């Protein structure tokens, strides 16, 4: 039997403020191709250290343009500090109202709470505006910074796989 395919919902992506005054989420689109390529180009090693983000670590300008032209299957936001692109956070419509997530920061901006503030803003919006009930994240074993980030946000580990752990955040419980 062919796999059942649910149509990907499309979402409005308004700018989202965060609790940090200079930090804003704005949709990441094809118009950001040059800035996003520059960001990837200086983070190839940072992103692929644990074996994740293989495509990003090999990015070319053409790949970035095609990638940003694709439907993200949810919400794809650039994390902007004082207007400058410093990372990305996604909400993936895996099985609404249950969503997946992914996030990363420019290595030069790690360690200041920007990812925590960005994720909290996006998940709060997902709960309020999309009725999201659950968010899941898969974290490669050894990614201690990602585990610490998820713990700050209230996620809990729910399943272990060969090389990653699945974390869950119940939005109704907040
Ligand atoms: C995962 C990743 C986004 C985490 O970034 P991070 O900077 O550690 O997370 P935050 O931005 O929330 O910052 C937390 C740090 O800022 C500090 N901080 C300062 N002010 C803070 C605040 N208001 N709120 C939270 N933390 C704050 C925390 O103490 C913490 O510092 P520490 O790690 O030295 O203890 C980053 O490591 C990354 O981009 N990794 C590569 C890509 C990746 O692995 N993505 C995830 C795949 S599952």
Short mmCIF file of C-alpha atoms and ligand atoms in Angstrom, two decimals:
data_model
loop_
_atom_site.label_atom_id
_atom_site.label_comp_id
_atom_site.label_asym_id
_atom_site.label_seq_id
_atom_site.Cartn_x
_atom_site.Cartn_y
_atom_site.Cartn_z
CA UNK A 1 0.00 0.00 0.00
CA UNK A 2 1.41 3.45 -0.82
CA UNK A 3 2.20 5.52 2.27
CA UNK A 4 -0.58 7.87 3.36
CA UNK A 5 0.46 11.42 2.64
CA UNK A 6 -1.11 14.29 4.54
CA UNK A 7 -1.02 17.66 2.78
CA UNK A 8 1.49 20.00 4.38
CA UNK A 9 -0.35 22.87 6.04
CA UNK A 10 0.95 26.33 5.17
CA UNK A 11 1.29 28.84 7.96
CA UNK A 12 1.41 32.58 8.33
CA UNK A 13 4.79 33.57 9.72
CA UNK A 14 4.52 36.92 11.50
CA UNK A 15 7.63 38.49 13.04
CA UNK A 16 7.94 37.23 16.62
CA UNK A 17 9.54 39.25 19.41
CA UNK A 18 11.51 37.39 22.08
CA UNK A 19 12.07 38.30 25.70
CA UNK A 20 15.48 39.76 24.70
CA UNK A 21 14.97 43.29 23.34
CA UNK A 22 17.34 43.04 20.32
CA UNK A 23 16.42 39.47 19.41
CA UNK A 24 13.59 38.93 16.90
CA UNK A 25 12.41 35.99 14.81
CA UNK A 26 11.60 36.77 11.19
CA UNK A 27 10.68 34.23 8.54
CA UNK A 28 13.72 32.88 6.67
CA UNK A 29 12.98 33.16 2.94
CA UNK A 30 14.74 33.12 -0.43
CA UNK A 31 15.41 36.83 0.11
CA UNK A 32 17.83 35.82 2.89
CA UNK A 33 19.86 33.55 0.57
CA UNK A 34 23.07 35.63 0.64
CA UNK A 35 22.99 36.23 4.40
CA UNK A 36 22.09 32.59 5.10
CA UNK A 37 24.91 31.32 2.87
CA UNK A 38 27.40 33.59 4.65
CA UNK A 39 26.14 32.29 8.01
CA UNK A 40 26.47 28.65 6.90
CA UNK A 41 29.87 29.27 5.37
CA UNK A 42 31.34 30.38 8.70
CA UNK A 43 29.66 27.54 10.63
CA UNK A 44 30.44 24.42 8.58
CA UNK A 45 32.54 22.81 11.29
CA UNK A 46 30.29 23.96 14.15
CA UNK A 47 27.21 22.43 12.50
CA UNK A 48 28.69 19.09 11.43
CA UNK A 49 30.80 18.31 14.52
CA UNK A 50 28.45 15.54 15.70
CA UNK A 51 27.46 14.30 12.25
CA UNK A 52 24.31 16.45 11.95
CA UNK A 53 23.66 19.11 9.29
CA UNK A 54 25.67 17.32 6.59
CA UNK A 55 23.92 19.14 3.72
CA UNK A 56 24.40 22.51 5.44
CA UNK A 57 28.09 21.82 6.00
CA UNK A 58 28.53 21.32 2.23
CA UNK A 59 26.29 24.24 1.24
CA UNK A 60 26.84 26.13 -1.99
CA UNK A 61 25.03 29.37 -2.90
CA UNK A 62 22.88 27.35 -5.35
CA UNK A 63 21.94 24.80 -2.68
CA UNK A 64 20.93 27.62 -0.33
CA UNK A 65 18.69 29.25 -2.96
CA UNK A 66 16.95 25.95 -3.75
CA UNK A 67 16.64 25.07 -0.07
CA UNK A 68 15.04 28.39 0.84
CA UNK A 69 12.65 28.09 -2.13
CA UNK A 70 11.31 24.79 -0.76
CA UNK A 71 8.19 24.69 1.39
CA UNK A 72 9.53 24.27 4.95
CA UNK A 73 6.54 22.11 5.95
CA UNK A 74 5.89 24.36 8.92
CA UNK A 75 7.57 27.54 10.12
CA UNK A 76 11.15 28.47 9.27
CA UNK A 77 12.51 31.47 11.16
CA UNK A 78 15.78 33.35 11.11
CA UNK A 79 17.05 34.39 14.54
CA UNK A 80 18.08 38.05 14.19
CA UNK A 81 20.12 40.03 16.66
CA UNK A 82 19.98 43.77 16.00
CA UNK A 83 18.72 42.88 12.51
CA UNK A 84 21.65 40.51 11.77
CA UNK A 85 21.00 36.83 11.02
CA UNK A 86 22.63 34.71 13.76
CA UNK A 87 20.75 31.42 13.53
CA UNK A 88 17.64 29.53 12.67
CA UNK A 89 14.73 27.83 14.42
CA UNK A 90 12.06 25.67 12.79
CA UNK A 91 8.70 24.26 13.73
CA UNK A 92 7.98 21.20 11.60
CA UNK A 93 4.39 20.12 11.02
CA UNK A 94 4.99 16.41 11.55
CA UNK A 95 1.48 15.54 12.74
CA UNK A 96 -0.33 18.70 13.93
CA UNK A 97 -1.06 19.55 16.68
CA UNK A 98 2.21 17.66 17.32
CA UNK A 99 5.31 19.35 15.88
CA UNK A 100 9.02 18.74 15.56
CA UNK A 101 11.69 21.36 15.99
CA UNK A 102 15.26 22.17 15.00
CA UNK A 103 17.54 25.09 15.88
CA UNK A 104 21.07 26.32 15.58
CA UNK A 105 23.11 29.42 16.31
CA UNK A 106 26.17 31.04 14.82
CA UNK A 107 29.05 29.65 16.90
CA UNK A 108 30.10 33.23 17.69
CA UNK A 109 26.75 33.76 19.47
CA UNK A 110 26.57 30.57 21.53
CA UNK A 111 26.51 30.94 25.31
CA UNK A 112 24.31 34.04 25.73
CA UNK A 113 20.78 32.64 25.94
CA UNK A 114 19.78 33.54 22.37
CA UNK A 115 18.62 30.03 21.45
CA UNK A 116 16.59 29.67 24.65
CA UNK A 117 14.82 32.99 24.00
CA UNK A 118 14.25 32.18 20.31
CA UNK A 119 12.81 28.71 20.97
CA UNK A 120 10.60 29.96 23.82
CA UNK A 121 9.15 32.65 21.53
CA UNK A 122 8.43 30.18 18.72
CA UNK A 123 6.91 27.49 20.92
CA UNK A 124 4.77 30.08 22.72
CA UNK A 125 3.49 31.28 19.36
CA UNK A 126 2.86 27.68 18.25
CA UNK A 127 0.74 27.04 21.33
CA UNK A 128 -1.24 30.30 21.10
CA UNK A 129 -1.73 30.64 17.35
CA UNK A 130 -1.54 27.08 16.00
CA UNK A 131 -2.95 25.16 18.97
CA UNK A 132 0.23 23.08 19.18
CA UNK A 133 0.07 20.55 22.01
CA UNK A 134 3.41 18.75 21.76
CA UNK A 135 6.87 19.52 20.47
CA UNK A 136 9.49 16.86 19.81
CA UNK A 137 13.23 17.21 19.25
CA UNK A 138 15.81 14.55 18.37
CA UNK A 139 19.29 15.17 19.80
CA UNK A 140 22.39 13.28 18.72
CA UNK A 141 24.16 11.67 21.66
CA UNK A 142 26.92 13.95 22.94
CA UNK A 143 25.18 17.22 22.03
CA UNK A 144 25.29 18.52 25.61
CA UNK A 145 24.51 22.14 24.69
CA UNK A 146 21.33 21.07 22.92
CA UNK A 147 20.29 18.86 25.86
CA UNK A 148 20.88 21.78 28.27
CA UNK A 149 18.83 24.09 26.05
CA UNK A 150 15.92 21.65 25.96
CA UNK A 151 16.07 21.19 29.74
CA UNK A 152 15.87 25.00 30.19
CA UNK A 153 12.76 25.01 28.01
CA UNK A 154 11.07 22.23 30.00
CA UNK A 155 11.57 19.31 27.57
CA UNK A 156 12.02 15.78 28.92
CA UNK A 157 13.69 12.74 27.34
CA UNK A 158 11.08 10.21 26.20
CA UNK A 159 12.88 7.69 23.96
CA UNK A 160 16.41 6.47 23.24
CA UNK A 161 17.49 5.40 19.76
CA UNK A 162 20.82 4.05 18.50
CA UNK A 163 22.49 7.44 18.21
CA UNK A 164 19.97 10.00 19.43
CA UNK A 165 17.50 10.80 22.20
CA UNK A 166 13.98 12.05 21.58
CA UNK A 167 12.79 14.89 23.83
CA UNK A 168 9.22 16.07 24.39
CA UNK A 169 7.60 19.28 25.56
CA UNK A 170 3.89 19.20 26.47
CA UNK A 171 2.59 22.72 25.84
CA UNK A 172 -0.64 22.16 27.73
CA UNK A 173 1.39 21.54 30.89
CA UNK A 174 3.03 25.00 30.87
C1 LIG B 1 22.34 23.87 20.43
C2 LIG B 1 22.71 25.35 20.49
C3 LIG B 1 21.69 26.15 19.68
C4 LIG B 1 22.69 25.81 21.96
O1 LIG B 1 23.18 27.12 22.02
P1 LIG B 1 23.50 27.80 23.45
O2 LIG B 1 24.10 29.12 23.15
O3 LIG B 1 24.22 26.85 24.33
O4 LIG B 1 22.04 28.01 24.07
P2 LIG B 1 21.47 29.40 24.55
O5 LIG B 1 21.56 30.36 23.42
O6 LIG B 1 20.17 29.18 25.15
O7 LIG B 1 22.55 29.89 25.64
C5 LIG B 1 22.73 29.18 26.84
C6 LIG B 1 23.97 29.70 27.51
O8 LIG B 1 23.83 31.11 27.72
C7 LIG B 1 23.81 31.37 29.13
N1 LIG B 1 22.79 32.40 29.33
C8 LIG B 1 23.05 33.71 29.56
N2 LIG B 1 21.91 34.39 29.67
C9 LIG B 1 20.89 33.49 29.52
C10 LIG B 1 19.49 33.60 29.53
N3 LIG B 1 18.87 34.78 29.72
N4 LIG B 1 18.75 32.49 29.32
C11 LIG B 1 19.33 31.30 29.11
N5 LIG B 1 20.68 31.13 29.10
C12 LIG B 1 21.46 32.23 29.30
C13 LIG B 1 23.52 30.05 29.79
O9 LIG B 1 24.04 30.01 31.09
C14 LIG B 1 24.23 29.11 28.86
O10 LIG B 1 25.60 29.24 29.06
P3 LIG B 1 26.57 27.96 29.32
O11 LIG B 1 26.33 27.01 28.18
O12 LIG B 1 27.92 28.54 29.32
O13 LIG B 1 26.10 27.38 30.59
C15 LIG B 1 24.15 25.60 19.90
O14 LIG B 1 25.08 24.91 20.68
C16 LIG B 1 24.30 25.18 18.44
O15 LIG B 1 23.98 25.94 17.53
N6 LIG B 1 24.85 23.95 18.20
C17 LIG B 1 25.11 23.47 16.86
C18 LIG B 1 23.82 23.06 16.16
C19 LIG B 1 23.03 22.06 16.97
O16 LIG B 1 23.59 21.16 17.56
N7 LIG B 1 21.69 22.22 16.97
C20 LIG B 1 20.79 21.36 17.72
C21 LIG B 1 20.54 20.08 17.03
S1 LIG B 1 19.51 19.02 18.04
#
